[in-house]
mmCIF file of C-alpha atoms in Angstrom:
data_model
loop_
_atom_site.group_PDB
_atom_site.id
_atom_site.type_symbol
_atom_site.label_atom_id
_atom_site.label_comp_id
_atom_site.label_asym_id
_atom_site.label_seq_id
_atom_site.Cartn_x
_atom_site.Cartn_y
_atom_site.Cartn_z
ATOM 1 C CA MET N 1 32.427 43.026 52.452
ATOM 2 C CA SER N 2 29.384 45.515 54.243
ATOM 3 C CA SER N 3 27.930 43.878 58.154
ATOM 4 C CA GLU N 4 24.564 44.248 55.932
ATOM 5 C CA THR N 5 26.088 42.175 52.989
ATOM 6 C CA ARG N 6 26.839 40.116 55.083
ATOM 7 C CA GLU N 7 24.465 39.476 56.874
ATOM 8 C CA VAL N 8 22.492 39.219 53.698
ATOM 9 C CA LEU N 9 24.451 36.127 52.554
ATOM 10 C CA HIS N 10 24.646 34.500 56.306
ATOM 11 C CA ASP N 11 20.987 35.295 56.320
ATOM 12 C CA ILE N 12 20.512 33.529 52.721
ATOM 13 C CA ASP N 13 22.998 30.273 53.735
ATOM 14 C CA THR N 14 19.937 30.367 57.163
ATOM 15 C CA HIS N 15 17.716 29.458 54.873
ATOM 16 C CA THR N 16 18.905 27.499 52.028
ATOM 17 C CA ASP N 17 16.276 24.684 53.693
ATOM 18 C CA HIS N 18 17.749 22.204 51.175
ATOM 19 C CA GLY N 19 19.808 19.600 53.731
ATOM 20 C CA SER N 20 23.057 19.316 55.319
ATOM 21 C CA THR N 21 26.503 18.658 53.695
ATOM 22 C CA LYS N 22 26.761 16.149 55.641
ATOM 23 C CA THR N 23 23.727 14.414 54.411
ATOM 24 C CA TYR N 24 24.212 14.420 50.223
ATOM 25 C CA TRP N 25 27.417 12.153 51.946
ATOM 26 C CA VAL N 26 24.800 9.916 53.893
ATOM 27 C CA ILE N 27 23.071 9.772 50.776
ATOM 28 C CA GLY N 28 25.638 8.691 48.020
ATOM 29 C CA GLY N 29 26.942 6.089 50.877
ATOM 30 C CA TYR N 30 23.318 5.355 50.060
ATOM 31 C CA LEU N 31 23.774 5.097 46.368
ATOM 32 C CA PHE N 32 26.416 3.243 46.807
ATOM 33 C CA VAL N 33 25.750 0.422 48.747
ATOM 34 C CA LEU N 34 22.193 0.526 46.559
ATOM 35 C CA THR N 35 23.896 0.216 43.101
ATOM 36 C CA ALA N 36 25.836 -2.675 44.428
ATOM 37 C CA LEU N 37 23.174 -5.265 45.514
ATOM 38 C CA GLU N 38 21.380 -4.849 41.907
ATOM 39 C CA ILE N 39 24.115 -5.538 40.481
ATOM 40 C CA ALA N 40 25.170 -8.283 43.671
ATOM 41 C CA CYS N 41 21.409 -9.654 42.257
ATOM 42 C CA TYR N 42 22.623 -9.818 38.252
ATOM 43 C CA TYR N 43 24.854 -11.755 39.732
ATOM 44 C CA PHE N 44 22.922 -14.045 42.005
ATOM 45 C CA GLU N 45 20.126 -14.100 39.282
ATOM 46 C CA ASP N 46 19.966 -18.538 39.274
ATOM 47 C CA GLU N 47 19.705 -17.841 42.757
ATOM 48 C CA LEU N 48 17.438 -15.102 43.432
ATOM 49 C CA GLY N 49 15.719 -16.752 40.552
ATOM 50 C CA SER N 50 12.438 -14.383 39.204
ATOM 51 C CA MET N 51 13.074 -12.132 42.551
ATOM 52 C CA ALA N 52 15.684 -11.170 41.167
ATOM 53 C CA SER N 53 14.194 -8.308 38.517
ATOM 54 C CA ALA N 54 11.530 -7.606 41.576
ATOM 55 C CA ILE N 55 14.602 -6.955 43.586
ATOM 56 C CA ILE N 56 16.706 -4.883 40.989
ATOM 57 C CA LEU N 57 14.134 -2.865 39.708
ATOM 58 C CA ALA N 58 13.106 -2.111 44.234
ATOM 59 C CA LEU N 59 16.846 -1.148 44.158
ATOM 60 C CA SER N 60 16.549 1.228 41.608
ATOM 61 C CA ALA N 61 12.742 2.959 42.514
ATOM 62 C CA ALA N 62 14.675 3.869 45.952
ATOM 63 C CA LYS N 63 17.261 4.750 44.393
ATOM 64 C CA PHE N 64 15.261 7.422 42.597
ATOM 65 C CA ILE N 65 13.189 8.632 45.934
ATOM 66 C CA LEU N 66 16.282 9.107 46.944
ATOM 67 C CA VAL N 67 18.219 11.002 44.416
ATOM 68 C CA VAL N 68 14.682 13.205 44.063
ATOM 69 C CA MET N 69 13.932 14.209 47.637
ATOM 70 C CA PHE N 70 17.359 15.132 48.679
ATOM 71 C CA TYR N 71 19.519 15.714 45.653
ATOM 72 C CA MET N 72 16.224 17.903 43.838
ATOM 73 C CA HIS N 73 14.839 18.223 46.799
ATOM 74 C CA LEU N 74 11.654 17.632 46.851
ATOM 75 C CA LYS N 75 11.885 17.005 50.449
ATOM 76 C CA TYR N 76 12.327 20.697 51.033
ATOM 77 C CA ASP N 77 10.350 22.559 48.208
ATOM 78 C CA SER N 78 6.878 23.551 47.250
ATOM 79 C CA ARG N 79 5.126 20.322 45.790
ATOM 80 C CA LEU N 80 3.959 22.057 43.757
ATOM 81 C CA PHE N 81 7.535 21.338 41.840
ATOM 82 C CA THR N 82 6.950 17.394 43.490
ATOM 83 C CA GLY N 83 3.655 17.923 41.384
ATOM 84 C CA VAL N 84 4.645 19.387 37.896
ATOM 85 C CA PHE N 85 7.958 16.446 38.216
ATOM 86 C CA LEU N 86 5.422 13.073 39.193
ATOM 87 C CA PHE N 87 2.603 13.932 36.820
ATOM 88 C CA PRO N 88 4.493 13.410 34.151
ATOM 89 C CA MET N 89 6.450 11.029 35.508
ATOM 90 C CA ALA N 90 3.458 8.546 36.566
ATOM 91 C CA LEU N 91 2.385 9.187 32.544
ATOM 92 C CA ALA N 92 5.194 8.011 31.169
ATOM 93 C CA THR N 93 5.522 4.832 33.497
ATOM 94 C CA LEU N 94 2.011 3.848 31.843
ATOM 95 C CA VAL N 95 3.172 4.331 29.325
ATOM 96 C CA ILE N 96 6.325 2.401 28.760
ATOM 97 C CA VAL N 97 4.432 -0.199 31.526
ATOM 98 C CA GLY N 98 0.817 -0.541 28.509
ATOM 99 C CA MET N 99 3.678 -0.666 25.453
ATOM 100 C CA THR N 100 5.327 -3.911 27.599
ATOM 101 C CA VAL N 101 2.229 -5.578 28.521
ATOM 102 C CA LEU N 102 1.180 -4.595 25.404
ATOM 103 C CA TYR N 103 3.979 -6.322 23.777
ATOM 104 C CA HIS N 104 4.404 -8.877 26.105
ATOM 105 C CA VAL N 105 2.059 -10.337 26.823
ATOM 106 C CA LEU N 106 -0.995 -9.210 24.755
ATOM 107 C CA HIS N 107 0.578 -9.856 21.594
ATOM 108 C CA PRO N 108 3.899 -11.796 22.016
ATOM 109 C CA LEU N 109 5.896 -12.113 18.875
ATOM 110 C CA PRO N 110 6.202 -16.408 18.021
ATOM 111 C CA ARG N 111 9.043 -17.218 18.767
ATOM 112 C CA MET U 1 18.471 49.499 50.670
ATOM 113 C CA SER U 2 17.129 47.724 53.951
ATOM 114 C CA HIS U 3 17.926 44.467 55.943
ATOM 115 C CA SER U 4 14.526 43.354 55.491
ATOM 116 C CA SER U 5 14.202 44.405 51.095
ATOM 117 C CA ALA U 6 17.498 43.136 50.567
ATOM 118 C CA THR U 7 17.068 38.755 51.640
ATOM 119 C CA ARG U 8 13.914 39.124 49.511
ATOM 120 C CA ALA U 9 16.284 40.574 47.079
ATOM 121 C CA ALA U 10 19.012 38.212 47.350
ATOM 122 C CA SER U 11 17.315 35.521 48.309
ATOM 123 C CA PRO U 12 14.954 32.946 45.438
ATOM 124 C CA ALA U 13 12.602 31.653 48.939
ATOM 125 C CA HIS U 14 11.572 35.335 48.106
ATOM 126 C CA ILE U 15 9.316 36.039 45.373
ATOM 127 C CA ASP U 16 6.268 37.617 44.594
ATOM 128 C CA THR U 17 4.865 35.338 41.917
ATOM 129 C CA SER U 18 1.101 34.813 42.349
ATOM 130 C CA THR U 19 2.176 30.996 43.007
ATOM 131 C CA GLY U 20 4.811 32.384 45.593
ATOM 132 C CA LEU U 21 7.151 30.287 43.332
ATOM 133 C CA ASP U 22 10.232 31.612 41.548
ATOM 134 C CA SER U 23 8.830 31.383 38.078
ATOM 135 C CA ARG U 24 12.060 29.683 36.950
ATOM 136 C CA LYS U 25 12.723 26.943 39.151
ATOM 137 C CA LEU U 26 8.705 26.475 38.266
ATOM 138 C CA ALA U 27 9.580 26.936 34.384
ATOM 139 C CA PHE U 28 12.575 24.285 35.072
ATOM 140 C CA TRP U 29 10.524 22.028 36.923
ATOM 141 C CA SER U 30 7.478 22.044 34.302
ATOM 142 C CA PHE U 31 10.728 20.990 31.760
ATOM 143 C CA ILE U 32 11.789 18.376 32.957
ATOM 144 C CA GLY U 33 8.697 17.152 33.161
ATOM 145 C CA SER U 34 8.092 16.433 29.615
ATOM 146 C CA GLU U 35 11.855 15.293 29.342
ATOM 147 C CA CYS U 36 9.915 12.549 32.206
ATOM 148 C CA LEU U 37 7.558 11.913 28.550
ATOM 149 C CA LEU U 38 10.464 11.954 25.798
ATOM 150 C CA PHE U 39 12.304 9.561 27.701
ATOM 151 C CA GLY U 40 9.608 8.146 28.782
ATOM 152 C CA THR U 41 8.132 6.033 24.284
ATOM 153 C CA LEU U 42 11.991 5.739 25.075
ATOM 154 C CA ILE U 43 12.369 3.711 27.467
ATOM 155 C CA ALA U 44 8.666 2.178 25.782
ATOM 156 C CA SER U 45 10.385 1.388 22.630
ATOM 157 C CA TYR U 46 13.122 -0.657 24.505
ATOM 158 C CA MET U 47 11.055 -2.770 26.644
ATOM 159 C CA ALA U 48 8.397 -3.085 23.392
ATOM 160 C CA TYR U 49 10.895 -5.422 21.243
ATOM 161 C CA LYS U 50 12.976 -6.427 24.319
ATOM 162 C CA GLY U 51 14.355 -9.558 23.543
ATOM 163 C CA ASP U 52 12.024 -10.226 20.308
ATOM 164 C CA SER U 53 15.506 -9.276 17.248
ATOM 165 C CA ILE U 54 15.490 -11.630 15.421
ATOM 166 C CA SER U 55 19.159 -12.133 13.949
ATOM 167 C CA GLY U 56 22.296 -10.899 16.913
ATOM 168 C CA PRO U 57 23.960 -9.501 17.841
ATOM 169 C CA TYR U 58 21.497 -10.396 21.185
ATOM 170 C CA PRO U 59 21.829 -7.891 24.600
ATOM 171 C CA HIS U 60 22.110 -11.035 26.834
ATOM 172 C CA GLU U 61 22.945 -15.206 26.622
ATOM 173 C CA THR U 62 20.648 -16.256 24.807
ATOM 174 C CA VAL U 63 19.976 -19.584 22.879
ATOM 175 C CA LEU U 64 18.892 -19.729 19.554
ATOM 176 C CA PRO U 65 15.993 -22.321 18.208
ATOM 177 C CA ASP U 66 18.770 -24.833 17.025
ATOM 178 C CA GLY U 67 19.972 -24.593 20.951
ATOM 179 C CA THR U 68 23.138 -22.710 20.153
ATOM 180 C CA VAL U 69 23.856 -20.689 22.388
ATOM 181 C CA VAL U 70 25.103 -16.570 22.049
ATOM 182 C CA GLU U 71 27.070 -15.053 24.617
ATOM 183 C CA GLY U 72 25.842 -11.479 25.281
ATOM 184 C CA ILE U 73 27.695 -8.410 23.973
ATOM 185 C CA LEU U 74 27.074 -6.068 27.405
ATOM 186 C CA ASP U 75 29.434 -5.726 29.437
ATOM 187 C CA ILE U 76 28.130 -5.575 33.344
ATOM 188 C CA PRO U 77 31.454 -4.683 34.862
ATOM 189 C CA LEU U 78 32.221 -1.776 32.781
ATOM 190 C CA THR U 79 28.886 -0.224 33.027
ATOM 191 C CA SER U 80 28.376 -0.500 37.090
ATOM 192 C CA VAL U 81 31.459 1.649 36.895
ATOM 193 C CA SER U 82 30.038 4.033 34.465
ATOM 194 C CA THR U 83 26.521 4.384 37.125
ATOM 195 C CA ALA U 84 28.559 4.661 39.892
ATOM 196 C CA VAL U 85 30.510 7.379 39.031
ATOM 197 C CA LEU U 86 27.738 9.147 36.674
ATOM 198 C CA LEU U 87 25.868 8.506 40.841
ATOM 199 C CA PHE U 88 29.842 10.522 42.809
ATOM 200 C CA SER U 89 29.177 13.373 39.502
ATOM 201 C CA SER U 90 25.304 13.529 41.567
ATOM 202 C CA LEU U 91 27.301 13.860 45.108
ATOM 203 C CA PHE U 92 29.070 16.328 43.490
ATOM 204 C CA MET U 93 26.906 18.172 42.181
ATOM 205 C CA VAL U 94 24.658 19.398 45.491
ATOM 206 C CA LEU U 95 28.131 19.510 47.497
ATOM 207 C CA GLY U 96 28.806 21.994 44.143
ATOM 208 C CA LEU U 97 25.495 24.066 45.363
ATOM 209 C CA ALA U 98 26.433 24.069 48.674
ATOM 210 C CA GLY U 99 29.544 25.347 47.885
ATOM 211 C CA VAL U 100 28.333 28.454 46.564
ATOM 212 C CA GLN U 101 25.164 28.803 48.862
ATOM 213 C CA ARG U 102 27.857 28.975 51.699
ATOM 214 C CA ASN U 103 29.642 31.557 49.294
ATOM 215 C CA ASP U 104 32.790 29.012 49.048
ATOM 216 C CA ARG U 105 33.764 30.498 45.647
ATOM 217 C CA LYS U 106 36.265 27.843 45.345
ATOM 218 C CA MET U 107 35.239 24.806 46.744
ATOM 219 C CA GLY U 108 31.798 26.002 44.467
ATOM 220 C CA ALA U 109 33.210 25.394 41.457
ATOM 221 C CA PHE U 110 35.529 22.456 42.347
ATOM 222 C CA TRP U 111 33.156 20.602 42.826
ATOM 223 C CA LEU U 112 31.083 22.139 39.932
ATOM 224 C CA GLY U 113 34.284 21.313 38.324
ATOM 225 C CA MET U 114 34.642 17.479 39.806
ATOM 226 C CA THR U 115 30.910 17.006 38.336
ATOM 227 C CA ALA U 116 32.180 18.697 35.067
ATOM 228 C CA LEU U 117 34.503 15.610 34.479
ATOM 229 C CA PHE U 118 32.823 12.505 35.921
ATOM 230 C CA GLY U 119 29.683 12.742 33.320
ATOM 231 C CA SER U 120 32.900 13.069 31.146
ATOM 232 C CA ILE U 121 34.163 10.352 31.775
ATOM 233 C CA PHE U 122 30.294 9.049 32.120
ATOM 234 C CA LEU U 123 30.566 9.827 28.493
ATOM 235 C CA GLY U 124 34.471 8.651 27.379
ATOM 236 C CA PHE U 125 32.660 4.863 28.967
ATOM 237 C CA GLN U 126 30.014 4.840 25.670
ATOM 238 C CA VAL U 127 32.278 5.419 23.154
ATOM 239 C CA TYR U 128 34.441 2.989 24.104
ATOM 240 C CA GLU U 129 31.123 0.782 24.936
ATOM 241 C CA PHE U 130 29.395 2.098 21.543
ATOM 242 C CA THR U 131 32.737 2.249 19.256
ATOM 243 C CA HIS U 132 33.906 -1.764 20.675
ATOM 244 C CA PHE U 133 29.146 -2.578 19.833
ATOM 245 C CA TRP U 134 29.812 -1.531 16.445
ATOM 246 C CA HIS U 135 33.344 -3.226 15.669
ATOM 247 C CA VAL U 136 31.415 -6.744 16.936
ATOM 248 C CA GLY U 137 28.459 -5.519 14.453
ATOM 249 C CA LEU U 138 25.895 -3.943 17.109
ATOM 250 C CA THR U 139 24.390 -0.918 14.306
ATOM 251 C CA LEU U 140 21.440 1.690 14.599
ATOM 252 C CA GLN U 141 20.140 -1.144 11.399
ATOM 253 C CA SER U 142 21.413 -4.604 12.330
ATOM 254 C CA ASN U 143 18.547 -5.298 14.392
ATOM 255 C CA LEU U 144 15.948 -4.473 17.126
ATOM 256 C CA PHE U 145 18.215 -4.410 19.696
ATOM 257 C CA GLY U 146 20.526 -2.143 17.653
ATOM 258 C CA SER U 147 17.645 0.536 17.333
ATOM 259 C CA THR U 148 16.549 0.596 20.149
ATOM 260 C CA PHE U 149 19.440 0.893 22.259
ATOM 261 C CA TYR U 150 21.377 3.154 20.927
ATOM 262 C CA MET U 151 18.142 5.197 20.686
ATOM 263 C CA LEU U 152 17.219 5.202 24.412
ATOM 264 C CA THR U 153 21.141 5.565 25.284
ATOM 265 C CA GLY U 154 22.259 7.565 23.071
ATOM 266 C CA PHE U 155 19.444 11.156 23.733
ATOM 267 C CA HIS U 156 20.024 10.168 27.087
ATOM 268 C CA GLY U 157 24.485 10.218 26.491
ATOM 269 C CA ALA U 158 23.772 13.515 23.925
ATOM 270 C CA HIS U 159 22.063 14.735 26.966
ATOM 271 C CA VAL U 160 25.157 14.114 29.054
ATOM 272 C CA PHE U 161 26.987 16.004 26.554
ATOM 273 C CA VAL U 162 25.431 19.387 27.292
ATOM 274 C CA GLY U 163 24.906 18.844 30.999
ATOM 275 C CA VAL U 164 29.127 18.776 30.843
ATOM 276 C CA LEU U 165 29.369 21.512 29.022
ATOM 277 C CA TYR U 166 26.703 23.487 31.194
ATOM 278 C CA MET U 167 28.980 23.119 34.471
ATOM 279 C CA ILE U 168 31.884 23.633 32.620
ATOM 280 C CA VAL U 169 29.623 26.987 32.189
ATOM 281 C CA LEU U 170 28.572 26.779 35.862
ATOM 282 C CA ALA U 171 32.055 26.081 37.879
ATOM 283 C CA ALA U 172 33.893 29.277 35.295
ATOM 284 C CA LEU U 173 31.126 30.861 36.385
ATOM 285 C CA VAL U 174 31.160 30.503 39.624
ATOM 286 C CA TRP U 175 35.249 30.816 39.739
ATOM 287 C CA THR U 176 35.442 34.268 38.798
ATOM 288 C CA GLY U 177 33.061 35.639 41.051
ATOM 289 C CA ARG U 178 29.471 36.296 37.768
ATOM 290 C CA ILE U 179 27.417 33.711 40.244
ATOM 291 C CA GLY U 180 27.773 34.023 44.167
ATOM 292 C CA PRO U 181 25.437 33.000 47.110
ATOM 293 C CA GLU U 182 22.733 35.738 45.556
ATOM 294 C CA LYS U 183 22.306 33.870 42.180
ATOM 295 C CA SER U 184 22.539 30.340 43.351
ATOM 296 C CA LEU U 185 19.142 29.622 41.974
ATOM 297 C CA ASN U 186 21.099 29.680 38.739
ATOM 298 C CA VAL U 187 23.631 26.771 39.877
ATOM 299 C CA GLU U 188 20.738 25.030 41.995
ATOM 300 C CA ILE U 189 18.605 24.747 38.397
ATOM 301 C CA GLY U 190 22.150 23.060 37.033
ATOM 302 C CA GLY U 191 21.519 20.984 39.488
ATOM 303 C CA LEU U 192 18.252 19.714 38.754
ATOM 304 C CA TYR U 193 19.096 18.716 34.801
ATOM 305 C CA TRP U 194 21.708 16.881 35.815
ATOM 306 C CA HIS U 195 20.501 15.205 38.781
ATOM 307 C CA PHE U 196 17.330 14.284 36.125
ATOM 308 C CA VAL U 197 19.635 12.914 33.422
ATOM 309 C CA ASP U 198 21.302 10.972 36.860
ATOM 310 C CA VAL U 199 17.290 9.684 37.745
ATOM 311 C CA VAL U 200 17.125 8.961 34.230
ATOM 312 C CA TRP U 201 20.445 6.219 34.225
ATOM 313 C CA ILE U 202 18.989 5.014 37.419
ATOM 314 C CA ILE U 203 16.028 3.870 35.107
ATOM 315 C CA VAL U 204 17.513 2.170 32.293
ATOM 316 C CA PHE U 205 20.347 0.638 33.697
ATOM 317 C CA PRO U 206 18.916 -2.566 35.466
ATOM 318 C CA LEU U 207 16.744 -1.872 31.892
ATOM 319 C CA ILE U 208 18.685 -2.172 29.807
ATOM 320 C CA TYR U 209 22.096 -4.306 32.047
ATOM 321 C CA LEU U 210 20.035 -6.754 34.538
ATOM 322 C CA ILE U 211 17.299 -7.187 33.386
ATOM 323 C CA PRO U 212 17.960 -10.211 30.562
#
């Protein structure tokens, strides 16, 4: 390997601001713990009552944010990528919430 | 070629486009945006009909109008393990990318191979689950739960399958030295696809399995 190539590779390595390997393992640990908490909420649903669903959704949102920010590198990348991702994500969320409200709150099936 | 021009040619961070960003990466993020809408409609359909099946099998424990209690068919412990497997595969994906970026060919290929392996294990769990459900009478036609569940998780599984093939090809290219640090963007884009599939499951898992 020529010295110029080595320099180029070193340059690439040091300019890749995508978090360290240690960060990836730490985030992996958080994701595992958050998943365990989600599952615990499911099993302790009787004790948590109506809060269980809210807690599970909050934990799920936290996992979503961790993956998108650190593993998909949106924390380090251009904000244009964040916009290109979040705009359709917001639309999709609106559709999901809209359909859920329409079918379960405004016009629920008779039971 | 001078040092600075060589760096510009090799590093994806230095691209002469109107946005200053690599067009391939921007295009892939746009594709992921369109995938958000695809899965948004599938999740919306599932949520719209959630709990509205008038005949079994039911996902969770259900009390029928005559007072009979029917057991749900979802296996939470099994799916919890498969969820953890998919989460670990995302960790392996970033470790693979990090390996490629620091020109560690062996570790890059190893972690990408592990990503493909764990993706395959997740698919194995899904095949087992679908087969079990089919045996207890849940088909696409049996009730609203069956139709929306198979459509949503089936589309997700198909995406995982494509991702596994993608990771196998990437691992082979890294192993043979055809993808090195100068082409690490190819692995990064593969990673975006894989993490998106993981993100979809992060949303789907609680909505289907954990919230009755």
